[in-house]
PDB file of C-alpha atoms in Angstrom:
ATOM      1  CA  UNK A  16       5.744  25.880  24.109  1.00 54.00           C
ATOM      2  CA  UNK A  17       7.928  27.157  26.959  1.00 61.00           C
ATOM      3  CA  UNK A  18       6.430  30.638  26.644  1.00 59.00           C
ATOM      4  CA  UNK A  19       2.895  29.237  26.853  1.00 60.00           C
ATOM      5  CA  UNK A  20       3.781  27.419  30.079  1.00 64.00           C
ATOM      6  CA  UNK A  21       5.373  30.585  31.449  1.00 58.00           C
ATOM      7  CA  UNK A  22       2.251  32.594  30.606  1.00 54.00           C
ATOM      8  CA  UNK A  23       0.023  30.057  32.337  1.00 59.00           C
ATOM      9  CA  UNK A  24       2.216  30.064  35.434  1.00 63.00           C
ATOM     10  CA  UNK A  25       2.188  33.892  35.545  1.00 60.00           C
ATOM     11  CA  UNK A  26      -1.586  33.945  35.128  1.00 56.00           C
ATOM     12  CA  UNK A  27      -2.058  31.399  37.916  1.00 58.00           C
ATOM     13  CA  UNK A  28       0.212  33.371  40.240  1.00 58.00           C
ATOM     14  CA  UNK A  29      -1.658  36.567  39.493  1.00 54.00           C
ATOM     15  CA  UNK A  30      -5.028  34.924  40.094  1.00 54.00           C
ATOM     16  CA  UNK A  31      -3.811  33.319  43.314  1.00 52.00           C
ATOM     17  CA  UNK A  32      -2.545  36.664  44.574  1.00 53.00           C
ATOM     18  CA  UNK A  33      -5.647  38.571  43.521  1.00 50.00           C
ATOM     19  CA  UNK A  34      -7.325  37.893  46.888  1.00 52.00           C
ATOM     20  CA  UNK A  35      -4.527  39.878  48.495  1.00 52.00           C
ATOM     21  CA  UNK A  36      -5.562  42.929  46.489  1.00 50.00           C
ATOM     22  CA  UNK A  37      -9.154  43.228  47.794  1.00 53.00           C
ATOM     23  CA  UNK A  38      -9.296  46.851  48.953  1.00 54.00           C
ATOM     24  CA  UNK A  39     -11.926  49.593  48.905  1.00 69.00           C
ATOM     25  CA  UNK A  40      -9.539  51.971  47.184  1.00 76.00           C
ATOM     26  CA  UNK A  41      -6.486  51.305  45.090  1.00 83.00           C
ATOM     27  CA  UNK A  42      -3.124  53.038  45.240  1.00 86.00           C
ATOM     28  CA  UNK A  43      -2.154  54.234  41.739  1.00 88.00           C
ATOM     29  CA  UNK A  44       1.592  53.997  42.340  1.00 91.00           C
ATOM     30  CA  UNK A  45       1.265  50.441  43.633  1.00 92.00           C
ATOM     31  CA  UNK A  46      -0.721  49.538  40.507  1.00 91.00           C
ATOM     32  CA  UNK A  47       2.029  51.063  38.363  1.00 92.00           C
ATOM     33  CA  UNK A  48       4.703  49.134  40.239  1.00 93.00           C
ATOM     34  CA  UNK A  49       2.873  45.814  39.860  1.00 93.00           C
ATOM     35  CA  UNK A  50       2.310  46.479  36.172  1.00 92.00           C
ATOM     36  CA  UNK A  51       5.958  47.405  35.624  1.00 92.00           C
ATOM     37  CA  UNK A  52       7.218  44.320  37.476  1.00 93.00           C
ATOM     38  CA  UNK A  53       4.958  41.771  35.796  1.00 92.00           C
ATOM     39  CA  UNK A  54       2.827  42.136  32.657  1.00 91.00           C
ATOM     40  CA  UNK A  55      -0.804  42.372  33.766  1.00 92.00           C
ATOM     41  CA  UNK A  56       0.100  42.750  37.455  1.00 93.00           C
ATOM     42  CA  UNK A  57      -1.412  46.216  37.775  1.00 92.00           C
ATOM     43  CA  UNK A  58      -4.574  45.103  36.003  1.00 92.00           C
ATOM     44  CA  UNK A  59      -4.978  42.163  38.406  1.00 93.00           C
ATOM     45  CA  UNK A  60      -4.386  44.554  41.336  1.00 92.00           C
ATOM     46  CA  UNK A  61      -7.192  46.732  39.969  1.00 90.00           C
ATOM     47  CA  UNK A  62      -9.385  43.637  39.481  1.00 90.00           C
ATOM     48  CA  UNK A  63      -9.500  44.094  35.699  1.00 90.00           C
ATOM     49  CA  UNK A  64      -8.936  40.448  34.824  1.00 93.00           C
ATOM     50  CA  UNK A  65      -9.863  40.628  31.134  1.00 94.00           C
ATOM     51  CA  UNK A  66      -7.376  43.443  30.620  1.00 92.00           C
ATOM     52  CA  UNK A  67      -4.769  41.457  32.557  1.00 94.00           C
ATOM     53  CA  UNK A  68      -5.265  38.476  30.262  1.00 94.00           C
ATOM     54  CA  UNK A  69      -5.012  40.717  27.224  1.00 95.00           C
ATOM     55  CA  UNK A  70      -1.809  42.353  28.473  1.00 94.00           C
ATOM     56  CA  UNK A  71      -0.255  38.986  29.338  1.00 94.00           C
ATOM     57  CA  UNK A  72      -1.217  37.575  25.951  1.00 95.00           C
ATOM     58  CA  UNK A  73       0.104  40.515  23.925  1.00 95.00           C
ATOM     59  CA  UNK A  74       3.336  40.764  25.916  1.00 95.00           C
ATOM     60  CA  UNK A  75       3.905  37.008  25.676  1.00 94.00           C
ATOM     61  CA  UNK A  76       3.324  37.024  21.935  1.00 96.00           C
ATOM     62  CA  UNK A  77       5.716  39.944  21.459  1.00 96.00           C
ATOM     63  CA  UNK A  78       8.401  38.326  23.621  1.00 96.00           C
ATOM     64  CA  UNK A  79       8.007  35.047  21.722  1.00 96.00           C
ATOM     65  CA  UNK A  80       8.253  36.899  18.427  1.00 97.00           C
ATOM     66  CA  UNK A  81      11.410  38.687  19.596  1.00 97.00           C
ATOM     67  CA  UNK A  82      12.996  35.386  20.639  1.00 97.00           C
ATOM     68  CA  UNK A  83      12.124  33.828  17.275  1.00 97.00           C
ATOM     69  CA  UNK A  84      13.451  36.779  15.253  1.00 97.00           C
ATOM     70  CA  UNK A  85      16.639  36.874  17.319  1.00 97.00           C
ATOM     71  CA  UNK A  86      17.198  33.169  16.654  1.00 96.00           C
ATOM     72  CA  UNK A  87      16.684  33.589  12.906  1.00 96.00           C
ATOM     73  CA  UNK A  88      19.014  36.605  12.891  1.00 97.00           C
ATOM     74  CA  UNK A  89      21.697  34.560  14.655  1.00 96.00           C
ATOM     75  CA  UNK A  90      21.211  31.660  12.210  1.00 95.00           C
ATOM     76  CA  UNK A  91      21.758  33.909   9.208  1.00 95.00           C
ATOM     77  CA  UNK A  92      24.771  35.513  10.893  1.00 95.00           C
ATOM     78  CA  UNK A  93      26.308  32.040  11.250  1.00 95.00           C
ATOM     79  CA  UNK A  94      25.632  31.391   7.559  1.00 94.00           C
ATOM     80  CA  UNK A  95      27.294  34.691   6.624  1.00 93.00           C
ATOM     81  CA  UNK A  96      30.343  33.732   8.680  1.00 93.00           C
ATOM     82  CA  UNK A  97      30.539  30.171   7.353  1.00 93.00           C
ATOM     83  CA  UNK A  98      30.250  30.767   3.598  1.00 91.00           C
ATOM     84  CA  UNK A  99      32.885  32.160   1.271  1.00 90.00           C
ATOM     85  CA  UNK A 100      30.584  32.685  -1.716  1.00 91.00           C
ATOM     86  CA  UNK A 101      29.995  36.436  -2.092  1.00 91.00           C
ATOM     87  CA  UNK A 102      26.504  36.015  -3.564  1.00 94.00           C
ATOM     88  CA  UNK A 103      25.343  33.792  -0.714  1.00 93.00           C
ATOM     89  CA  UNK A 104      26.917  36.154   1.815  1.00 93.00           C
ATOM     90  CA  UNK A 105      24.972  39.047   0.330  1.00 95.00           C
ATOM     91  CA  UNK A 106      21.700  37.100   0.475  1.00 95.00           C
ATOM     92  CA  UNK A 107      22.352  35.935   4.042  1.00 95.00           C
ATOM     93  CA  UNK A 108      23.260  39.475   5.138  1.00 95.00           C
ATOM     94  CA  UNK A 109      20.020  40.787   3.644  1.00 96.00           C
ATOM     95  CA  UNK A 110      18.013  38.142   5.509  1.00 96.00           C
ATOM     96  CA  UNK A 111      19.986  38.784   8.711  1.00 96.00           C
ATOM     97  CA  UNK A 112      19.257  42.498   8.440  1.00 96.00           C
ATOM     98  CA  UNK A 113      15.571  41.782   7.791  1.00 97.00           C
ATOM     99  CA  UNK A 114      15.309  39.721  10.980  1.00 97.00           C
ATOM    100  CA  UNK A 115      17.299  42.353  12.876  1.00 97.00           C
ATOM    101  CA  UNK A 116      14.721  44.948  11.818  1.00 97.00           C
ATOM    102  CA  UNK A 117      11.889  42.655  12.915  1.00 97.00           C
ATOM    103  CA  UNK A 118      13.619  42.122  16.258  1.00 97.00           C
ATOM    104  CA  UNK A 119      14.004  45.876  16.727  1.00 97.00           C
ATOM    105  CA  UNK A 120      10.305  46.370  15.980  1.00 97.00           C
ATOM    106  CA  UNK A 121       9.390  43.670  18.491  1.00 97.00           C
ATOM    107  CA  UNK A 122      11.486  45.341  21.175  1.00 97.00           C
ATOM    108  CA  UNK A 123       9.882  48.708  20.480  1.00 98.00           C
ATOM    109  CA  UNK A 124       6.393  47.191  20.683  1.00 97.00           C
ATOM    110  CA  UNK A 125       7.261  45.413  23.933  1.00 96.00           C
ATOM    111  CA  UNK A 126       8.270  48.770  25.412  1.00 95.00           C
ATOM    112  CA  UNK A 127       5.219  50.590  24.069  1.00 96.00           C
ATOM    113  CA  UNK A 128       2.740  47.990  25.306  1.00 95.00           C
ATOM    114  CA  UNK A 129       4.489  47.818  28.691  1.00 95.00           C
ATOM    115  CA  UNK A 130       4.271  51.609  29.049  1.00 95.00           C
ATOM    116  CA  UNK A 131       0.602  51.598  28.051  1.00 95.00           C
ATOM    117  CA  UNK A 132      -0.062  48.830  30.565  1.00 94.00           C
ATOM    118  CA  UNK A 133       1.559  50.873  33.345  1.00 94.00           C
ATOM    119  CA  UNK A 134      -0.456  53.971  32.389  1.00 94.00           C
ATOM    120  CA  UNK A 135      -3.674  51.937  32.204  1.00 93.00           C
ATOM    121  CA  UNK A 136      -3.041  50.461  35.666  1.00 92.00           C
ATOM    122  CA  UNK A 137      -2.426  53.946  37.086  1.00 93.00           C
ATOM    123  CA  UNK A 138      -5.636  55.369  35.599  1.00 91.00           C
ATOM    124  CA  UNK A 139      -7.741  52.360  36.623  1.00 89.00           C
ATOM    125  CA  UNK A 140      -6.475  52.658  40.200  1.00 89.00           C
ATOM    126  CA  UNK A 141      -7.545  56.302  40.277  1.00 83.00           C
ATOM    127  CA  UNK A 142     -10.982  55.391  38.923  1.00 84.00           C
ATOM    128  CA  UNK A 143     -11.448  52.264  41.060  1.00 78.00           C
ATOM    129  CA  UNK A 144     -13.961  53.811  43.476  1.00 69.00           C
ATOM    130  CA  UNK A 145     -15.371  56.344  41.019  1.00 60.00           C
ATOM    131  CA  UNK A 146     -18.982  55.139  41.307  1.00 59.00           C
ATOM    132  CA  UNK A 147     -18.913  55.417  45.119  1.00 54.00           C
ATOM    133  CA  UNK A 148     -17.446  58.936  44.959  1.00 56.00           C
ATOM    134  CA  UNK A 149     -19.854  59.973  42.212  1.00 55.00           C
ATOM    135  CA  UNK A 150     -22.843  59.179  44.426  1.00 61.00           C
ATOM    136  CA  UNK A 151     -21.554  61.697  47.008  1.00 62.00           C
ATOM    137  CA  UNK A 152     -21.535  64.522  44.463  1.00 61.00           C
ATOM    138  CA  UNK A 153     -24.878  66.259  43.904  1.00 67.00           C
ATOM    139  CA  UNK A 154     -26.010  69.071  41.653  1.00 68.00           C
ATOM    140  CA  UNK A 155     -28.862  71.118  43.177  1.00 72.00           C
ATOM    141  CA  UNK A 156     -31.029  73.608  41.335  1.00 75.00           C
ATOM    142  CA  UNK A 157     -32.355  76.231  43.766  1.00 77.00           C
ATOM    143  CA  UNK A 158     -34.488  78.857  42.066  1.00 76.00           C
ATOM    144  CA  UNK A 159     -32.125  80.779  39.824  1.00 80.00           C
ATOM    145  CA  UNK A 160     -28.930  79.291  41.208  1.00 80.00           C
ATOM    146  CA  UNK A 161     -27.099  76.004  40.853  1.00 76.00           C
ATOM    147  CA  UNK A 162     -25.274  74.397  43.774  1.00 70.00           C
ATOM    148  CA  UNK A 163     -22.699  71.666  43.735  1.00 66.00           C
ATOM    149  CA  UNK A 164     -22.717  69.616  46.953  1.00 67.00           C
ATOM    150  CA  UNK A 165     -20.179  67.068  48.103  1.00 61.00           C
ATOM    151  CA  UNK A 166     -21.165  64.729  50.938  1.00 63.00           C
ATOM    152  CA  UNK A 167     -18.317  63.650  53.219  1.00 59.00           C
TER     153      UNK A 167
END
């Protein structure tokens, strides 16, 4: 429940600040910085709101999953420490190790999705004014030759 509230607050802050990002061109390094600082920040900067929502949702789910798996791992560690029965200790250790593996996977996926988000923000910033630049590039066929013209 707390994570859902946090996600909503982050989304509202990003949407409120999106008016500040209205530019004709976007700076790729700024997009990367925003994306690295806050999940979906670079996507909001680039005015890709659906992607921003997707990034925020995936990152929030992964963070929530990591918190849950860490809590379960800690619970089983307490059970290992509190019991003297060797059979129960073995079972609790196995479950603790299982949740530790799940936690490690969550952390890896958080890093991977964060890196992909940063890369996506960088590429989108480069391509932000692609349509406007594409209209200035012309291919001319002149008899037997081909000319490439760029209007400044």
